[in-house]
Amino acid sequence: MTQLAGRLSDLAGSGQMITFEAVGLPETVVHGEVEEVASGPYAPLLAEAITHAFDHDDRVWDQAAAQFSTGFAKQLSVLHLTSALETLLGSTNTAKALAKPLNGALLTGLFEAVQPVPLLAAARLEGAVRLAVSKMVSPIKVWGTLEELDSHSPEDFLERLPRILGLALDCWSRDEQVITKTLRALLTQLAADEASDVDAFVELGCDHLRSALSAQSLDKVSEHITTARQWFNAAEAAEEARHDAQAYAAVCDAVLAFTAGNATALAAAAARLEAALQHRAAGHWGMHQPVWLQPQLAAEVAWGRLVLRLHRAAELLQDDVWMEPWTALDDVLNAYSAARTVRPLGSRDGTGLALLVEPAVEDSFLRRQALLAALRRAASAPEQHPGTGFDHPTAAALVANIDRRIASTPAQAGREAHTPTGDGADESGPSENDVERAYRFAPTTVKKLGIGFISAIARNISDEGLAKIDGLTHTEGLARLRHSDPVVVPLLNRFLTQLSAFPDFIGETRRTFSFLVEQTLLFLKAAADLDTATAFGEGRFDTNNKKVRIRDYRRRFDKADGDAVPVENDLQHHFFQWLLSGQLGSLAQVEPINQALGRADVLVSFGPLRYLTEIKKNPTSSERDYLEGKYLAQAAEYSNTNVPFGQLLVLDLTEKTKDGSLRVDELAWVTSHRPPGATVDRAVVAGIVTGNRFTPSDFS
């Protein structure tokens, strides 16, 4: 042990403040030993001495502090590294002075540390990101590191990654920096990995919630808050659910319930939020909370306060008369203005949320003339308020907005709700008001079926009817999420998110292709799971001809026996029979002709919409890039005369080892192909069926 380490240990053991003066060693000794101590177990104690020196402007020890970073780059303990970083970054003066050398120490050799010491690498990356988002250093080096991250890293590294990326998005998504796209893409990849999926779900939900808060159009805020709710619901339904995911899911439900004027649903969401926050507080009781995560807790409190305001306002807006009008109006105005003043999760403002909340409040006044009269009186005579805190500017703005709506649509002032247009209605199509109502009252259904379809429905039903349709859509989604397969459902959710990036994935196309993809994923799981008898019928013989043995194309085969080698038709027949036995049985065909000048393998038709699945076998390689290079163009070619969506299934006949097989969610993905000169991407859902397999008993 060095002299410096011994003195630091003595000071800590006696409970004394750790400073260089208290260490009592000559400067030359300290300078000569700082680097070694910084790389060992006494680095956190040395960090305390350095912090004290900078906080008290003791420049005598600047050289010692400068040498600290050199040794810190060699620190091999996660505990010592994180503890020292907490101390150093907890002091603004120290962080500013050491930011650049610390940043270099944390990033140098980081990728070399990922495989042997993944937890240490994650801690170093977290420290570097914290320095960058606090603007202590230029983010360029950190961005470069984030660009090179690999989602196939060890589990211990991946487990820490989503929260680090969430911290980065908190800062850099505000201005849509170049790195933002990379962070979102990496989080989407992590959402498909068992080690990091739940945390990635939450961070993706938070990202969409931030986007909803800063969106400038109703369609965008509606889309983002609905997508955020889907991610939070996925995290909430996971086996290791996070309480903050439950809280944020309740927040999304509360906002959408308030928008739809559903006081009952809002009350239920508020109760769920309160319970989730209580559970979270109990779970964190007495536990150390890192400084960089504390703003997230503050954000949850801000959201909770907003939901309570919306809850109270919703109750009041259901009444036809206010017995205490000034108090009631205060509560309503608080909710109205809170949509613009709440700024959790790193958002710049709440303008996006206001696009949902404000019209809901205005609608309530429009439908209740007595309440509108009370509002007008309060806005024109604020001096009559018995207290001193009446928010006159908000009241005046609310009246102005209502008057503007009355002037633009006079018939709206006295209506109880939107009514059917009748036989004499204008046949020109949905109005701008119908589109707005669709986004406000049925955002989940719009996301699933498209704005054109839902706005057309909105012409002929009330706001309450739209809200009921949306409730059914959301309930159906939750039922599928919570009661379906734990592997297929998260995978399907990821695929739907990726497919949503394609402009044509809307309306009936979204509904029908989603159905086919779900059935295909269930098939891939069944093909990886079921034994021969279950997969192909009774016993091991053809049910129609007991003398014909069923050939299980998935099992090991003798390459020398040509008749034993599986062919594409084996997989094609199995997939087709799978579709026939399910809900798509009447819609599936095998090898139909006149498809792209040829014959397709398996075709599923939903009226005019049709989707073709190309079937291949490959004994050479099962790598995604290889398979896409060999078969993707052909699979995409069949969609040239219909919607640009199709599927590719490949029977993997490569030689296997007894090291184990890939999971189903590692054998399916979404990709795309665009021929030279084309302007439309052809989306293809690809999957691999593993053949030539060992059975589990072969591994022992």
Coordinates of C-alpha atoms in Angstrom, one line a residue, residues 166-627:
G166 CA -32.7 7.3 -22.1
L167 CA -30.5 9.8 -20.3
A168 CA -29.0 10.8 -23.7
L169 CA -32.5 11.2 -25.3
D170 CA -33.6 13.3 -22.4
C171 CA -31.0 15.9 -23.5
W172 CA -30.4 15.5 -27.2
S173 CA -33.9 14.7 -28.5
R174 CA -35.1 18.2 -27.7
D175 CA -33.3 19.6 -30.8
E176 CA -33.5 16.4 -32.8
Q177 CA -29.7 16.1 -33.0
V178 CA -28.1 13.8 -35.5
I179 CA -27.5 11.2 -32.7
T180 CA -31.2 11.0 -31.9
K181 CA -31.9 8.6 -34.7
T182 CA -29.1 6.3 -33.7
L183 CA -30.3 6.3 -30.1
R184 CA -33.8 5.4 -31.0
A185 CA -32.7 2.7 -33.4
L186 CA -30.5 1.1 -30.8
L187 CA -33.3 1.2 -28.2
T188 CA -35.6 -0.5 -30.7
Q189 CA -33.0 -3.3 -31.0
L190 CA -32.6 -3.5 -27.3
A191 CA -36.4 -3.9 -27.0
A192 CA -36.0 -7.2 -28.8
D193 CA -33.4 -8.5 -26.4
E194 CA -34.4 -10.4 -23.3
A195 CA -31.7 -8.9 -21.2
S196 CA -32.8 -5.3 -21.9
D197 CA -36.3 -5.4 -23.3
V198 CA -38.3 -4.0 -20.3
D199 CA -36.1 -1.1 -19.7
A200 CA -36.0 -0.4 -23.4
F201 CA -39.8 -0.4 -23.5
V202 CA -39.9 2.3 -20.8
E203 CA -37.3 4.5 -22.5
L204 CA -39.0 4.2 -25.8
G205 CA -42.3 5.2 -24.1
C206 CA -40.6 8.2 -22.4
D207 CA -39.2 9.2 -25.8
H208 CA -42.7 9.3 -27.4
L209 CA -44.1 11.1 -24.4
R210 CA -41.4 13.8 -24.8
S211 CA -42.3 14.0 -28.5
A212 CA -46.0 14.3 -27.6
L213 CA -45.2 17.2 -25.3
S214 CA -43.3 19.2 -27.9
A215 CA -45.4 18.2 -31.0
Q216 CA -46.9 21.1 -32.9
S217 CA -49.9 19.3 -34.6
L218 CA -52.8 17.3 -33.2
D219 CA -52.0 14.3 -35.4
K220 CA -48.5 14.1 -34.1
V221 CA -49.3 14.5 -30.4
S222 CA -52.1 11.9 -30.7
E223 CA -49.8 9.5 -32.4
H224 CA -47.0 9.9 -29.9
I225 CA -49.0 9.7 -26.8
T226 CA -50.8 6.6 -28.1
T227 CA -47.5 4.9 -29.0
A228 CA -46.1 5.9 -25.6
R229 CA -49.0 4.1 -24.0
Q230 CA -48.3 1.0 -26.0
W231 CA -44.7 0.8 -24.9
F232 CA -45.6 1.5 -21.3
N233 CA -48.2 -1.2 -21.4
A234 CA -45.7 -3.7 -22.8
A235 CA -43.3 -2.9 -19.9
E236 CA -46.2 -3.1 -17.4
A237 CA -47.2 -6.5 -18.8
A238 CA -43.7 -7.9 -18.6
E239 CA -42.7 -10.5 -16.0
E240 CA -40.4 -8.0 -14.2
A241 CA -42.7 -5.0 -14.6
R242 CA -41.4 -1.6 -13.5
H243 CA -43.6 0.6 -11.3
D244 CA -42.6 3.7 -13.3
A245 CA -44.0 2.0 -16.4
Q246 CA -47.3 1.5 -14.6
A247 CA -47.3 5.1 -13.6
Y248 CA -46.6 6.5 -17.1
A249 CA -49.2 4.1 -18.6
A250 CA -51.7 5.5 -16.2
V251 CA -50.7 9.0 -17.1
C252 CA -51.3 8.3 -20.8
D253 CA -54.7 6.7 -20.0
A254 CA -55.6 9.7 -17.9
V255 CA -54.8 12.3 -20.6
L256 CA -56.6 10.3 -23.3
A257 CA -59.6 9.8 -20.9
F258 CA -59.8 13.5 -20.2
T259 CA -59.6 14.3 -23.9
A260 CA -62.5 11.9 -24.5
G261 CA -64.5 13.4 -21.6
N262 CA -64.5 10.0 -19.8
A263 CA -64.5 11.0 -16.1
T264 CA -64.9 7.4 -15.0
A265 CA -61.8 6.2 -16.9
L266 CA -59.9 9.2 -15.7
A267 CA -60.7 8.4 -12.1
A268 CA -59.5 4.8 -12.6
A269 CA -56.3 6.0 -14.2
A270 CA -55.7 8.5 -11.4
A271 CA -56.1 5.7 -8.8
R272 CA -53.7 3.4 -10.8
L273 CA -51.2 6.2 -10.9
E274 CA -51.4 6.9 -7.2
A275 CA -51.0 3.1 -6.4
A276 CA -48.0 2.9 -8.8
L277 CA -46.3 5.8 -7.2
Q278 CA -46.8 4.5 -3.8
H279 CA -45.4 1.1 -4.7
R280 CA -42.4 2.8 -6.4
A281 CA -41.8 5.0 -3.3
A282 CA -42.0 1.9 -1.0
G283 CA -39.6 0.0 -3.3
H284 CA -37.0 2.9 -3.2
W285 CA -37.4 3.5 0.6
G286 CA -34.0 4.0 2.2
M287 CA -32.2 3.1 -1.1
H288 CA -29.5 5.3 -2.7
Q289 CA -30.8 7.1 -5.7
P290 CA -28.1 8.3 -8.2
V291 CA -28.2 12.0 -8.8
W292 CA -28.7 11.6 -12.5
L293 CA -31.9 9.6 -12.0
Q294 CA -33.5 12.0 -9.6
P295 CA -35.0 14.2 -12.3
Q296 CA -37.0 11.2 -13.5
L297 CA -38.6 10.9 -10.0
A298 CA -39.4 14.7 -10.1
A299 CA -41.0 14.1 -13.5
E300 CA -43.3 11.4 -12.1
V301 CA -44.3 13.9 -9.3
A302 CA -45.1 16.5 -12.0
W303 CA -47.2 14.1 -14.0
G304 CA -49.0 13.0 -10.8
R305 CA -49.8 16.6 -10.1
L306 CA -51.2 17.1 -13.6
V307 CA -53.4 14.0 -13.4
L308 CA -54.9 15.2 -10.1
R309 CA -55.7 18.5 -11.7
L310 CA -57.3 16.8 -14.7
H311 CA -59.2 14.5 -12.4
R312 CA -60.7 17.3 -10.4
A313 CA -61.4 19.3 -13.6
A314 CA -63.2 16.4 -15.2
E315 CA -65.5 15.9 -12.2
L316 CA -66.4 19.6 -12.3
L317 CA -66.9 19.7 -16.1
Q318 CA -69.5 16.9 -15.7
D319 CA -71.7 19.2 -13.6
D320 CA -74.3 21.5 -15.1
V321 CA -74.1 24.0 -12.3
W322 CA -71.3 24.9 -9.9
M323 CA -72.4 25.6 -6.3
E324 CA -69.0 27.2 -5.6
P325 CA -68.3 28.7 -9.0
W326 CA -65.0 30.6 -8.2
T327 CA -63.4 27.5 -6.6
A328 CA -64.5 25.3 -9.4
L329 CA -63.3 27.7 -12.0
D330 CA -59.9 27.9 -10.3
D331 CA -59.6 24.1 -10.5
V332 CA -60.6 24.0 -14.2
L333 CA -58.2 26.9 -15.1
N334 CA -55.4 25.1 -13.3
A335 CA -55.9 22.0 -15.4
Y336 CA -56.2 24.1 -18.6
S337 CA -52.9 26.0 -17.9
A338 CA -51.1 22.9 -16.5
A339 CA -51.0 21.4 -20.0
R340 CA -48.6 24.1 -21.0
T341 CA -46.6 24.5 -17.8
V342 CA -45.8 20.9 -16.9
R343 CA -42.4 20.1 -18.4
P344 CA -41.2 16.6 -17.3
L345 CA -38.9 14.3 -19.1
G346 CA -36.7 17.0 -20.6
S347 CA -39.3 18.5 -22.9
R348 CA -39.1 22.1 -23.9
D349 CA -42.7 22.9 -23.3
G350 CA -46.1 21.3 -23.1
T351 CA -47.6 22.7 -26.3
G352 CA -48.3 19.3 -27.7
L353 CA -50.2 18.1 -24.6
A354 CA -52.3 21.3 -24.7
L355 CA -53.6 20.3 -28.2
L356 CA -55.4 17.5 -26.4
V357 CA -56.3 19.0 -23.1
E358 CA -57.4 22.5 -24.1
P359 CA -60.1 21.4 -26.6
A360 CA -61.6 19.0 -24.1
V361 CA -62.1 21.9 -21.6
E362 CA -63.4 24.2 -24.3
D363 CA -65.9 21.5 -25.5
S364 CA -67.3 21.2 -21.9
F365 CA -68.0 24.9 -21.7
L366 CA -69.6 24.9 -25.2
R367 CA -71.9 22.1 -24.2
R368 CA -72.9 23.7 -20.9
Q369 CA -74.1 27.3 -21.4
A370 CA -74.4 27.9 -17.6
L371 CA -70.7 27.1 -17.1
L372 CA -69.8 29.2 -20.1
A373 CA -71.8 32.1 -18.6
A374 CA -69.9 31.7 -15.3
L375 CA -66.6 31.8 -17.2
R376 CA -67.5 34.9 -19.2
R377 CA -68.5 36.7 -16.0
A378 CA -65.2 35.7 -14.2
A379 CA -63.1 36.8 -17.2
S380 CA -64.9 40.2 -17.4
A381 CA -65.1 40.9 -13.6
P382 CA -62.1 39.2 -12.0
E383 CA -62.2 41.6 -9.1
Q384 CA -65.3 39.8 -7.7
H385 CA -63.1 36.7 -7.0
P386 CA -63.0 36.4 -3.2
G387 CA -59.3 35.4 -3.1
T388 CA -56.2 36.9 -4.6
G389 CA -54.9 34.2 -6.9
F390 CA -57.5 34.1 -9.7
D391 CA -55.8 33.3 -13.0
H392 CA -57.3 36.1 -15.1
P393 CA -55.0 35.7 -18.2
T394 CA -55.9 32.0 -18.5
A395 CA -59.6 32.7 -18.1
A396 CA -59.4 35.4 -20.8
A397 CA -57.5 33.1 -23.1
L398 CA -60.0 30.3 -22.6
V399 CA -62.9 32.7 -23.4
A400 CA -61.1 33.9 -26.5
N401 CA -60.5 30.4 -27.8
I402 CA -64.1 29.4 -27.2
D403 CA -65.3 32.5 -29.0
R404 CA -63.0 31.8 -31.9
R405 CA -64.5 28.3 -32.2
I406 CA -68.0 29.6 -32.0
A407 CA -67.3 32.1 -34.8
S408 CA -65.8 29.4 -37.0
T409 CA -68.5 26.8 -36.5
P410 CA -71.7 28.6 -35.2
A411 CA -73.7 25.4 -35.0
Q412 CA -71.3 23.9 -32.6
A413 CA -72.2 26.3 -29.7
G414 CA -75.4 24.5 -28.6
R415 CA -74.8 20.9 -29.6
E416 CA -74.6 18.2 -27.0
A417 CA -72.4 16.1 -29.2
H418 CA -71.6 15.5 -32.9
T419 CA -74.6 14.1 -34.6
P420 CA -75.0 12.1 -37.8
T421 CA -75.1 14.1 -41.0
G422 CA -78.2 12.3 -42.3
D423 CA -79.4 11.4 -45.8
G424 CA -78.9 14.9 -47.1
A425 CA -75.3 15.1 -45.9
D426 CA -72.5 16.5 -48.0
E427 CA -70.8 13.6 -49.8
S428 CA -67.5 15.4 -50.3
G429 CA -65.8 13.4 -47.5
P430 CA -64.7 14.0 -43.9
S431 CA -64.3 17.6 -42.8
E432 CA -61.4 19.1 -41.0
N433 CA -63.4 18.9 -37.8
D434 CA -64.0 15.1 -38.4
V435 CA -60.3 14.6 -38.7
E436 CA -59.6 16.5 -35.5
R437 CA -62.2 14.6 -33.6
A438 CA -60.8 11.3 -34.8
Y439 CA -57.3 12.2 -33.5
R440 CA -58.8 13.5 -30.1
F441 CA -61.3 10.8 -29.3
A442 CA -60.0 7.7 -31.1
P443 CA -56.1 8.0 -31.3
T444 CA -55.5 4.3 -30.8
T445 CA -57.9 3.3 -33.5
V446 CA -56.4 5.9 -35.9
K447 CA -53.0 4.4 -35.3
K448 CA -54.3 0.9 -36.1
L449 CA -56.7 1.6 -39.0
G450 CA -55.6 5.0 -40.4
I451 CA -57.0 8.5 -40.2
G452 CA -58.9 8.2 -43.5
F453 CA -61.0 5.3 -42.3
I454 CA -61.7 6.7 -38.8
S455 CA -62.4 10.3 -39.9
A456 CA -65.0 8.9 -42.4
I457 CA -66.7 7.0 -39.5
A458 CA -66.5 10.2 -37.4
R459 CA -68.8 12.0 -39.8
N460 CA -71.7 9.8 -38.6
I461 CA -71.2 9.1 -34.9
S462 CA -70.9 11.2 -31.8
D463 CA -67.8 12.0 -29.8
E464 CA -68.9 9.4 -27.2
G465 CA -69.2 6.8 -29.9
L466 CA -65.7 7.5 -31.1
A467 CA -64.4 7.2 -27.6
K468 CA -66.2 3.9 -27.1
I469 CA -64.6 2.5 -30.4
D470 CA -61.2 3.6 -29.2
G471 CA -61.8 2.0 -25.8
L472 CA -62.6 -1.3 -27.5
T473 CA -59.5 -1.0 -29.7
H474 CA -57.3 -0.4 -26.7
T475 CA -58.9 -3.2 -24.7
E476 CA -58.4 -5.7 -27.5
G477 CA -54.7 -4.6 -27.7
L478 CA -54.2 -5.1 -24.0
A479 CA -55.9 -8.5 -24.0
R480 CA -53.6 -9.7 -26.8
L481 CA -50.6 -8.2 -25.0
R482 CA -51.3 -9.6 -21.5
H483 CA -52.8 -13.0 -22.3
S484 CA -50.8 -14.1 -25.4
D485 CA -47.5 -15.6 -25.9
P486 CA -44.5 -14.1 -24.0
V487 CA -42.2 -14.5 -27.0
V488 CA -44.5 -13.8 -29.9
V489 CA -46.2 -10.8 -28.5
P490 CA -43.1 -8.6 -27.8
L491 CA -41.8 -9.7 -31.2
L492 CA -45.0 -8.8 -33.0
N493 CA -45.1 -5.4 -31.1
R494 CA -41.6 -4.7 -32.4
F495 CA -42.5 -5.7 -35.9
L496 CA -45.6 -3.5 -36.0
T497 CA -43.5 -0.6 -34.8
Q498 CA -40.9 -1.2 -37.5
L499 CA -43.6 -1.7 -40.2
S500 CA -45.3 1.6 -39.1
A501 CA -42.3 3.4 -40.7
F502 CA -43.6 2.3 -44.2
P503 CA -46.2 4.9 -45.5
D504 CA -48.5 2.2 -46.9
F505 CA -48.8 0.4 -43.5
I506 CA -52.2 2.0 -42.6
G507 CA -55.9 1.2 -42.6
E508 CA -56.9 -2.2 -44.0
T509 CA -53.4 -3.0 -45.0
R510 CA -52.1 -2.6 -41.5
R511 CA -55.0 -4.7 -40.1
T512 CA -54.7 -7.6 -42.5
F513 CA -50.9 -7.9 -42.8
S514 CA -50.6 -7.6 -39.0
F515 CA -52.9 -10.6 -38.8
L516 CA -50.7 -12.6 -41.3
V517 CA -47.5 -11.7 -39.5
E518 CA -48.9 -12.8 -36.2
Q519 CA -49.9 -16.2 -37.6
T520 CA -46.4 -16.5 -39.2
L521 CA -44.7 -15.8 -35.9
L522 CA -46.9 -18.4 -34.2
F523 CA -45.9 -20.8 -36.9
L524 CA -42.2 -20.2 -36.3
K525 CA -42.6 -20.9 -32.7
A526 CA -44.6 -24.0 -33.3
A527 CA -42.0 -25.2 -35.8
A528 CA -39.3 -24.8 -33.2
D529 CA -41.4 -26.4 -30.4
L530 CA -43.7 -29.2 -31.5
D531 CA -42.6 -32.8 -31.7
T532 CA -43.2 -34.8 -34.9
A533 CA -46.4 -36.4 -33.8
T534 CA -48.0 -33.1 -32.7
A535 CA -46.7 -31.1 -35.7
F536 CA -47.6 -33.6 -38.4
G537 CA -50.5 -35.8 -37.1
E538 CA -51.0 -39.0 -35.3
G539 CA -47.9 -41.1 -34.7
R540 CA -45.2 -40.8 -37.3
F541 CA -47.2 -41.8 -40.3
D542 CA -49.4 -40.0 -42.8
T543 CA -53.0 -40.0 -41.5
N544 CA -54.3 -40.8 -45.0
N545 CA -51.8 -43.6 -45.8
K546 CA -50.4 -45.5 -42.8
K547 CA -47.6 -46.9 -45.0
V548 CA -46.2 -43.5 -45.7
R549 CA -43.9 -42.2 -43.0
I550 CA -44.0 -38.5 -42.2
R551 CA -40.7 -36.8 -42.9
D552 CA -39.9 -34.3 -40.2
Y553 CA -37.8 -31.8 -42.2
R554 CA -36.5 -30.2 -39.0
R555 CA -34.6 -33.2 -37.7
R556 CA -31.1 -34.4 -38.4
F557 CA -30.7 -36.1 -41.8
D558 CA -28.2 -38.2 -43.7
K559 CA -26.6 -36.1 -46.4
A560 CA -25.5 -39.2 -48.3
D561 CA -29.1 -40.3 -48.7
G562 CA -30.5 -37.9 -51.3
D563 CA -34.1 -38.9 -50.5
A564 CA -33.6 -37.9 -46.9
V565 CA -32.5 -34.4 -47.5
P566 CA -35.4 -31.9 -46.9
V567 CA -36.6 -29.8 -49.7
E568 CA -38.4 -26.4 -49.9
N569 CA -41.7 -28.2 -50.4
D570 CA -41.5 -29.7 -46.9
L571 CA -41.6 -26.2 -45.3
Q572 CA -44.1 -24.9 -47.8
H573 CA -46.5 -27.8 -47.1
H574 CA -46.1 -27.4 -43.3
F575 CA -46.7 -23.6 -43.4
F576 CA -49.7 -23.9 -45.7
Q577 CA -51.3 -26.6 -43.5
W578 CA -50.7 -24.4 -40.5
L579 CA -52.6 -21.5 -42.2
L580 CA -55.4 -23.9 -43.3
S581 CA -55.9 -25.0 -39.7
G582 CA -56.3 -21.5 -38.4
Q583 CA -58.4 -18.4 -38.9
L584 CA -56.8 -17.7 -42.4
G585 CA -57.7 -21.2 -43.7
S586 CA -60.2 -19.9 -46.3
L587 CA -57.8 -17.2 -47.5
A588 CA -54.7 -19.2 -48.2
Q589 CA -53.6 -20.8 -51.5
V590 CA -50.5 -22.8 -52.4
E591 CA -48.5 -22.2 -55.6
P592 CA -51.0 -19.9 -57.4
I593 CA -50.0 -19.0 -60.9
N594 CA -49.9 -15.6 -62.7
Q595 CA -47.9 -14.0 -59.9
A596 CA -45.1 -11.7 -61.1
L597 CA -44.8 -13.8 -64.3
G598 CA -44.5 -17.0 -62.3
R599 CA -45.8 -19.1 -59.5
A600 CA -45.9 -18.0 -55.9
D601 CA -45.3 -20.4 -52.9
V602 CA -48.0 -19.4 -50.5
L603 CA -50.6 -16.6 -51.1
V604 CA -53.0 -15.2 -48.6
S605 CA -55.7 -12.9 -50.0
F606 CA -57.9 -10.4 -48.1
G607 CA -60.2 -9.3 -50.9
P608 CA -58.1 -7.2 -53.2
L609 CA -55.2 -7.2 -50.8
R610 CA -52.8 -10.1 -51.2
Y611 CA -49.6 -11.1 -49.5
L612 CA -47.1 -13.7 -50.8
T613 CA -44.7 -15.8 -48.7
E614 CA -41.6 -17.0 -50.6
I615 CA -40.2 -20.3 -49.3
K616 CA -36.5 -21.2 -49.6
K617 CA -34.0 -23.7 -48.2
N618 CA -30.3 -23.0 -47.7
P619 CA -27.6 -25.5 -46.7
T620 CA -24.8 -22.9 -46.9
S621 CA -25.3 -20.1 -44.4
S622 CA -27.9 -18.8 -42.0
E623 CA -26.5 -15.3 -41.7
R624 CA -29.2 -12.6 -42.3
D625 CA -27.1 -10.6 -44.7
Y626 CA -26.3 -13.7 -46.8
L627 CA -30.0 -14.7 -46.9

